[in-house]
Structures are given as structure tokens and as C-alpha cells.
Tab-separated table of N, CA, C and O in Angstrom:
chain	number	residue	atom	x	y	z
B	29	UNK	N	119.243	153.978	120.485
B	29	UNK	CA	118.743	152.952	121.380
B	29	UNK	C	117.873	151.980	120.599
B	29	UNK	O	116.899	152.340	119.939
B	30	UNK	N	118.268	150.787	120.713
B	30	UNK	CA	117.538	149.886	120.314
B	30	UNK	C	115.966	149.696	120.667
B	30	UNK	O	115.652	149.863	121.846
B	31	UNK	N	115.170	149.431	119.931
B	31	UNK	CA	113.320	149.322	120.170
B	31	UNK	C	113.388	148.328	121.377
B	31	UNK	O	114.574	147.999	121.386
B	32	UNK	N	112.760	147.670	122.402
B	32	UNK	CA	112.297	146.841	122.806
B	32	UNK	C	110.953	146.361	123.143
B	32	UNK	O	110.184	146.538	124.088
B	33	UNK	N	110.933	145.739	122.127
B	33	UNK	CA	109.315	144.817	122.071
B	33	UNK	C	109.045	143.619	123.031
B	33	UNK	O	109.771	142.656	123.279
B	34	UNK	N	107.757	143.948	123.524
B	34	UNK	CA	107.549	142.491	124.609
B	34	UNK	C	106.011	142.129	123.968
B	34	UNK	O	105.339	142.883	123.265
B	35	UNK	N	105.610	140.594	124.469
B	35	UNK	CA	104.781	140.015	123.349
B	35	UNK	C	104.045	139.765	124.525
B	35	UNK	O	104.709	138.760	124.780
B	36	UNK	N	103.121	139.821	125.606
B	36	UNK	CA	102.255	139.508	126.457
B	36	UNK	C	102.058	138.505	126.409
B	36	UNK	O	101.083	138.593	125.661
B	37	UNK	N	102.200	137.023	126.666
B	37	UNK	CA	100.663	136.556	126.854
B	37	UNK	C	101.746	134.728	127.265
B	37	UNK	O	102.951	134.477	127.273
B	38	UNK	N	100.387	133.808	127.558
B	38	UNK	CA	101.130	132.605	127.906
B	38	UNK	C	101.676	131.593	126.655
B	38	UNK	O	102.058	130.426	126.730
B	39	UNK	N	101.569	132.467	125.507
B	39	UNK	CA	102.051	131.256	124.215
B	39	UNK	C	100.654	130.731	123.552
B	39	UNK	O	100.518	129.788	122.773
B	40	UNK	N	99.775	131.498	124.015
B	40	UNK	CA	98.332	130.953	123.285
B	40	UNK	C	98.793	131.184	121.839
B	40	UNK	O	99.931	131.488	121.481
B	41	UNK	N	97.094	130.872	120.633
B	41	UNK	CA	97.503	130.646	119.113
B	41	UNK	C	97.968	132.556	118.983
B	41	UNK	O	98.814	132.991	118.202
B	42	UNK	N	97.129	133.429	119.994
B	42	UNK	CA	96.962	135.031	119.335
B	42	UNK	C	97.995	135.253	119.589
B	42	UNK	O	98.398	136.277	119.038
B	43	UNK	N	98.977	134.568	120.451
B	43	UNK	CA	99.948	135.806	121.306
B	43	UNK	C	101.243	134.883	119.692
B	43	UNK	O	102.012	135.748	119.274
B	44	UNK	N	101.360	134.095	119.276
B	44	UNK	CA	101.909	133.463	118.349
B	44	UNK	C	101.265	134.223	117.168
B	44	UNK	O	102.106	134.387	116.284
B	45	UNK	N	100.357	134.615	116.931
B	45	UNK	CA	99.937	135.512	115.881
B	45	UNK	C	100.560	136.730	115.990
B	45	UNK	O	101.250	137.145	115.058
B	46	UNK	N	100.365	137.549	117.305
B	46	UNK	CA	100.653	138.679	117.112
B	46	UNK	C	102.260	138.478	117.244
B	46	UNK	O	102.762	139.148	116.341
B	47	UNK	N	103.024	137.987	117.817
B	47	UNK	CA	104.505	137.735	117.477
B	47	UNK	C	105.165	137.503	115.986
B	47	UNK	O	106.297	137.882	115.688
B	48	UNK	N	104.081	136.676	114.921
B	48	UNK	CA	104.308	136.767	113.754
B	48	UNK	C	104.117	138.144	112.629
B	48	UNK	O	104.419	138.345	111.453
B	49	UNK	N	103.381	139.003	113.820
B	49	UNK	CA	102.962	140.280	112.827
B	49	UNK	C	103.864	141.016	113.304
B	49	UNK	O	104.049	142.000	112.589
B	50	UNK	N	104.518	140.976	114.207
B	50	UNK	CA	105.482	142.148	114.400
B	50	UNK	C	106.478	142.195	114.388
B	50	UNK	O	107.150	143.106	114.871
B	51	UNK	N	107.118	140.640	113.492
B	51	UNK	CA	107.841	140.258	112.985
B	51	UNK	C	108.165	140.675	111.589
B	51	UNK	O	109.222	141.160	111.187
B	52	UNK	N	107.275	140.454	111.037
B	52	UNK	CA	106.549	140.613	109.566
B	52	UNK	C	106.689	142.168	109.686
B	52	UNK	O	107.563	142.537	108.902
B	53	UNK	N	106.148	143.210	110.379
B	53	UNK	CA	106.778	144.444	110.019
B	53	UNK	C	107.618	145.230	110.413
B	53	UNK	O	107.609	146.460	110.378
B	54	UNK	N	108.601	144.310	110.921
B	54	UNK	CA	109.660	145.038	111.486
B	54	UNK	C	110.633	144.627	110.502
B	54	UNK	O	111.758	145.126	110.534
B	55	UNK	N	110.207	143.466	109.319
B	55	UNK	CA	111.070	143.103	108.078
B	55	UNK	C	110.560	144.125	107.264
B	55	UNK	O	111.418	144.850	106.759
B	56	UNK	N	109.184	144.415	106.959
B	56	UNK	CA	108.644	145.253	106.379
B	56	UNK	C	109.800	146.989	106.288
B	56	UNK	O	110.557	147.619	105.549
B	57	UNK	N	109.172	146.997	107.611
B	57	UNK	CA	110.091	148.733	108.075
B	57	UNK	C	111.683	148.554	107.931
B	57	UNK	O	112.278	149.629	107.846
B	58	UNK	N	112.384	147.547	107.893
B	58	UNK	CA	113.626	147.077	108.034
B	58	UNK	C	114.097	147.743	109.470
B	58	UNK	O	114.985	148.550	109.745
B	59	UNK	N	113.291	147.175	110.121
B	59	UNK	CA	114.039	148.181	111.986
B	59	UNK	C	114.528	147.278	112.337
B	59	UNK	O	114.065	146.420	111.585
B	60	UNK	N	115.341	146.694	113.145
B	60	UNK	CA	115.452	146.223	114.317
B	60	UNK	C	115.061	146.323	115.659
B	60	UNK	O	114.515	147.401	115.896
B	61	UNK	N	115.131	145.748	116.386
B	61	UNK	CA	114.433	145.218	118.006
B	61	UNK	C	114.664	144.304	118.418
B	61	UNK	O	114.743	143.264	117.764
B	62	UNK	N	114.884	144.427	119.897
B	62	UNK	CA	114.749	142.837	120.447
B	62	UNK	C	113.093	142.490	120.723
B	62	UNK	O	112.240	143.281	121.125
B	63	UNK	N	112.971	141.437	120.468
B	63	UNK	CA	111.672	141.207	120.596
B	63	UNK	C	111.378	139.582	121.778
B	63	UNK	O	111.576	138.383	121.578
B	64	UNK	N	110.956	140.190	122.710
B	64	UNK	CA	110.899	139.073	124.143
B	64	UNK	C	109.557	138.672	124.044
B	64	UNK	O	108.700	139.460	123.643
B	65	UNK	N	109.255	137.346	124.421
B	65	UNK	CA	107.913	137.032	124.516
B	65	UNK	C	107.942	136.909	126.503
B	65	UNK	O	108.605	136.145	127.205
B	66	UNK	N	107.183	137.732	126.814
B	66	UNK	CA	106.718	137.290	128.431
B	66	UNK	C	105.473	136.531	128.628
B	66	UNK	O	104.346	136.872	128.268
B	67	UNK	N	105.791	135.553	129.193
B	67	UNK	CA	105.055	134.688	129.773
B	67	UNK	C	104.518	134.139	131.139
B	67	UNK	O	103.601	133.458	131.597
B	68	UNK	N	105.469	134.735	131.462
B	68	UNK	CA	104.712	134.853	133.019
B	68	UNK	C	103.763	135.235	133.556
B	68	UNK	O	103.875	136.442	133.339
B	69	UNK	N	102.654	135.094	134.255
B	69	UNK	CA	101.426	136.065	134.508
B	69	UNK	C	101.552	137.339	135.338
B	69	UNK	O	100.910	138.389	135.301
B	70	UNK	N	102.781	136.849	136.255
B	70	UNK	CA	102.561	138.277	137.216
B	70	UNK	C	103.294	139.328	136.515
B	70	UNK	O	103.046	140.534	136.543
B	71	UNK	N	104.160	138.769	135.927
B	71	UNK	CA	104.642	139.743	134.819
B	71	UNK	C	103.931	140.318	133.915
B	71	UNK	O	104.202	141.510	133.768
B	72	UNK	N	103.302	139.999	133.405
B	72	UNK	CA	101.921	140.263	132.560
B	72	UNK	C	101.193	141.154	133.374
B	72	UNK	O	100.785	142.162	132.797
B	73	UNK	N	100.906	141.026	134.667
B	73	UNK	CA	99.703	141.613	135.131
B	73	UNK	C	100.718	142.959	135.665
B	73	UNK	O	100.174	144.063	135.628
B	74	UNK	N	101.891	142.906	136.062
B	74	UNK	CA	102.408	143.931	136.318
B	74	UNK	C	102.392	145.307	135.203
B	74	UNK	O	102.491	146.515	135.415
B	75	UNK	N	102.217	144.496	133.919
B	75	UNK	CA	101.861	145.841	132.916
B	75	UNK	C	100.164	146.408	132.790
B	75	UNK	O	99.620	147.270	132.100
B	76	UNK	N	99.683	145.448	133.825
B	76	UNK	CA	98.383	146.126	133.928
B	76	UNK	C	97.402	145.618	132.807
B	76	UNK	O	96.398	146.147	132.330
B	77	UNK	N	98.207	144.058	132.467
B	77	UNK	CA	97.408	143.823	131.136
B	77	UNK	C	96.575	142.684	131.604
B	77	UNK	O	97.065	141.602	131.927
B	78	UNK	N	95.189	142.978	131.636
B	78	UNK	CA	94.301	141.452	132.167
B	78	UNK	C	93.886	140.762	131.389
B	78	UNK	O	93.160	139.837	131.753
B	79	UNK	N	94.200	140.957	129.996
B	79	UNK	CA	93.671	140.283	128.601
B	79	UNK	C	95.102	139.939	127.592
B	79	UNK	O	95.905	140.819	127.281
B	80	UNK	N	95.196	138.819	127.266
B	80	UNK	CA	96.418	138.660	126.503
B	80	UNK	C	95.710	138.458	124.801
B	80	UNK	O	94.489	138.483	124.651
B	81	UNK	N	96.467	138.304	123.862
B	81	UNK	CA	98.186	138.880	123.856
B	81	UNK	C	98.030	140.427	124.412
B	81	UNK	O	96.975	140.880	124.853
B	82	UNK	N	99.243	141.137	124.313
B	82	UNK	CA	99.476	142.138	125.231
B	82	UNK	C	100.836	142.553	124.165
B	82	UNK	O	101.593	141.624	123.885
B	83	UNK	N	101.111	143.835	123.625
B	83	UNK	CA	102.027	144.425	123.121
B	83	UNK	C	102.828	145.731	124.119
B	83	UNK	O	102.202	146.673	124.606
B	84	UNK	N	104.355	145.511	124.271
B	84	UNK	CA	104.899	146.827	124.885
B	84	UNK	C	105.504	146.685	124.283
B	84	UNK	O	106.075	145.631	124.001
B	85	UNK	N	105.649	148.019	123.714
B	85	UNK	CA	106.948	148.822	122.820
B	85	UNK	C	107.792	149.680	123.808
B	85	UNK	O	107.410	150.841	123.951
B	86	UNK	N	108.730	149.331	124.411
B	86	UNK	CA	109.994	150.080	125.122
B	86	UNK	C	109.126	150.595	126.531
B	86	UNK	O	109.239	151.773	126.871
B	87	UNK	N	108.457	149.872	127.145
B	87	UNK	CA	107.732	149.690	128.248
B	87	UNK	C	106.502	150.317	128.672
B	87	UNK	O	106.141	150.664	129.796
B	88	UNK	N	105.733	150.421	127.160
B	88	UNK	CA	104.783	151.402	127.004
B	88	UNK	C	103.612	149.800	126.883
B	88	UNK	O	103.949	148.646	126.617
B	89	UNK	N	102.526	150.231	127.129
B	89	UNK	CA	101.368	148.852	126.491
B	89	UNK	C	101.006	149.747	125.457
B	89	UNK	O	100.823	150.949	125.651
B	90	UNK	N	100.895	149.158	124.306
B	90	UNK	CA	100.614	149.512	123.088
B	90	UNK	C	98.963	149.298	122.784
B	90	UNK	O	98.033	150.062	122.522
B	91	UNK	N	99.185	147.126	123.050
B	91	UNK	CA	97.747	146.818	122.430
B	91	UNK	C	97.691	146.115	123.768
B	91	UNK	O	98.698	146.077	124.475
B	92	UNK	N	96.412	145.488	124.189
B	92	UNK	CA	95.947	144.198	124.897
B	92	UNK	C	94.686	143.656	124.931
B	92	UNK	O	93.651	144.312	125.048
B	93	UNK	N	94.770	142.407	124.826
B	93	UNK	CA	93.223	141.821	124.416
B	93	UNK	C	92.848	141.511	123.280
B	93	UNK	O	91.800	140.963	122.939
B	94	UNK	N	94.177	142.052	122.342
B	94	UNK	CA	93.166	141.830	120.920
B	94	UNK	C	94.867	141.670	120.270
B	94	UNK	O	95.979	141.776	120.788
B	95	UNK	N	94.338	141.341	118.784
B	95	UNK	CA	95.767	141.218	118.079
B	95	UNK	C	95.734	142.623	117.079
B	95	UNK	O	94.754	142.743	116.343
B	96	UNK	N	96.894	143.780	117.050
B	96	UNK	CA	96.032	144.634	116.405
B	96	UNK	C	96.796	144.200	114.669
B	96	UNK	O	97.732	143.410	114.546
B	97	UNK	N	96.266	144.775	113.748
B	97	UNK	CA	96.441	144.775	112.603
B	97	UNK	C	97.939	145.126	111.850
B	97	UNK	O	98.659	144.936	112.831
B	98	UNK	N	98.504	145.359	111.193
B	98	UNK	CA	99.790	145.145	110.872
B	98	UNK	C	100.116	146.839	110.610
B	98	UNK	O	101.160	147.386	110.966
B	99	UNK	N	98.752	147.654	109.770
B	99	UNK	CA	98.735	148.934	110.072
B	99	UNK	C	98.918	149.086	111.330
B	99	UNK	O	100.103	149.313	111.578
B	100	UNK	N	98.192	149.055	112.317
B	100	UNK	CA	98.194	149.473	113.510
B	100	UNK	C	99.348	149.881	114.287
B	100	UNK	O	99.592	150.962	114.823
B	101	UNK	N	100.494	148.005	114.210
B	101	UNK	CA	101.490	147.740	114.442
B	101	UNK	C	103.073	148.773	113.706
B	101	UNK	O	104.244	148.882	114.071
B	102	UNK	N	102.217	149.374	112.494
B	102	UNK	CA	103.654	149.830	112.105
B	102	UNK	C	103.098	151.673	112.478
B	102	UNK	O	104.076	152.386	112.700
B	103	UNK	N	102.075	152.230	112.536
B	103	UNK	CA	102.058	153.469	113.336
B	103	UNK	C	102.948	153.268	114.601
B	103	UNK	O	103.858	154.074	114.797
B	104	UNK	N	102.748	152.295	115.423
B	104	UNK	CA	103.644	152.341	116.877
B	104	UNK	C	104.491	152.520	116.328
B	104	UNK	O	104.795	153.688	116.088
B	105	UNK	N	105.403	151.301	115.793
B	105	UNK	CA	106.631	151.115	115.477
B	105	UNK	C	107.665	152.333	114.714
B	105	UNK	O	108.867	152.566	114.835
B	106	UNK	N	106.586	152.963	113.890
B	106	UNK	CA	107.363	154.417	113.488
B	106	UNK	C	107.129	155.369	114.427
B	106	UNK	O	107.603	156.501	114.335
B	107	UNK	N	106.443	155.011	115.315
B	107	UNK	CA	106.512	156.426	116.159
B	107	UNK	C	105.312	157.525	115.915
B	107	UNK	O	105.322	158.596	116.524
């Protein structure tokens, strides 16, 4: 099964940051994923996230509120 990554937030500079980092290590890890940016708010708030950017990995919230670090990002990502 393919990963599915969602990127929280309305397109602010963080939620464009953190979309570039989990980009960056998913070249790193050589994984694949689809990777969706949601932008919608109620969509957003439906993951219970009141602070953007906002990370779900396969419909889990990972991070929110903050951008996490690229370590951070590749513990999720391996599991």
C-alpha cells in the first residue's frame, strides 16, 4: 500500500516549508507517496488540527502547529 501524506494548512510560508521537507525526505528514503496538500479548513479541523501546518501520514496526525524537523519527519516515515 502506498504511504499517504496530507500537508494541513491554507498554503501559508510553514505549510510550503513543511511540504518541502517531506519532499526532501522522501527523496532522501527513496519511498514513494502521494502527497496532498489540504486546504480547506473544515477539513483541517476535521483532523482535529487547530494549528497549521498539520502533517497526516495515512490518516494518522503526525505533527501540528509547528514544522517538525527532517529527523523527526523520517522516524514517521520509516515507521
Amino acid at each position: 500500500m502506498m504511504m499517504e501524506i496530507k500537508i494541513l494548512g491554507s498554503g501559508c510560508k510553514n505549510c510550503t516549508t513543511l511540504t518541502k521537507v517531506v519532499e526532501e525526505v522522501l527523496g532522501e528514503l527513496n519511498m514513494e507517496a502521494t502527497v496532498e496538500k489540504v486546504t480547506d479548513f473544515q477539513d483541517i479541523l476535521g483532523y482535529g488540527v487547530m494549528k497549521t501546518p498539520g502533517l497526516v501520514v495515512n490518516g494518522t496526525v503526525k505533527f501540528a502547529g509547528r514544522i517538525p524537523s527532517k529527523d523527526e519527519v523520517k522516524k514517521v516515515l520509516e515507521g
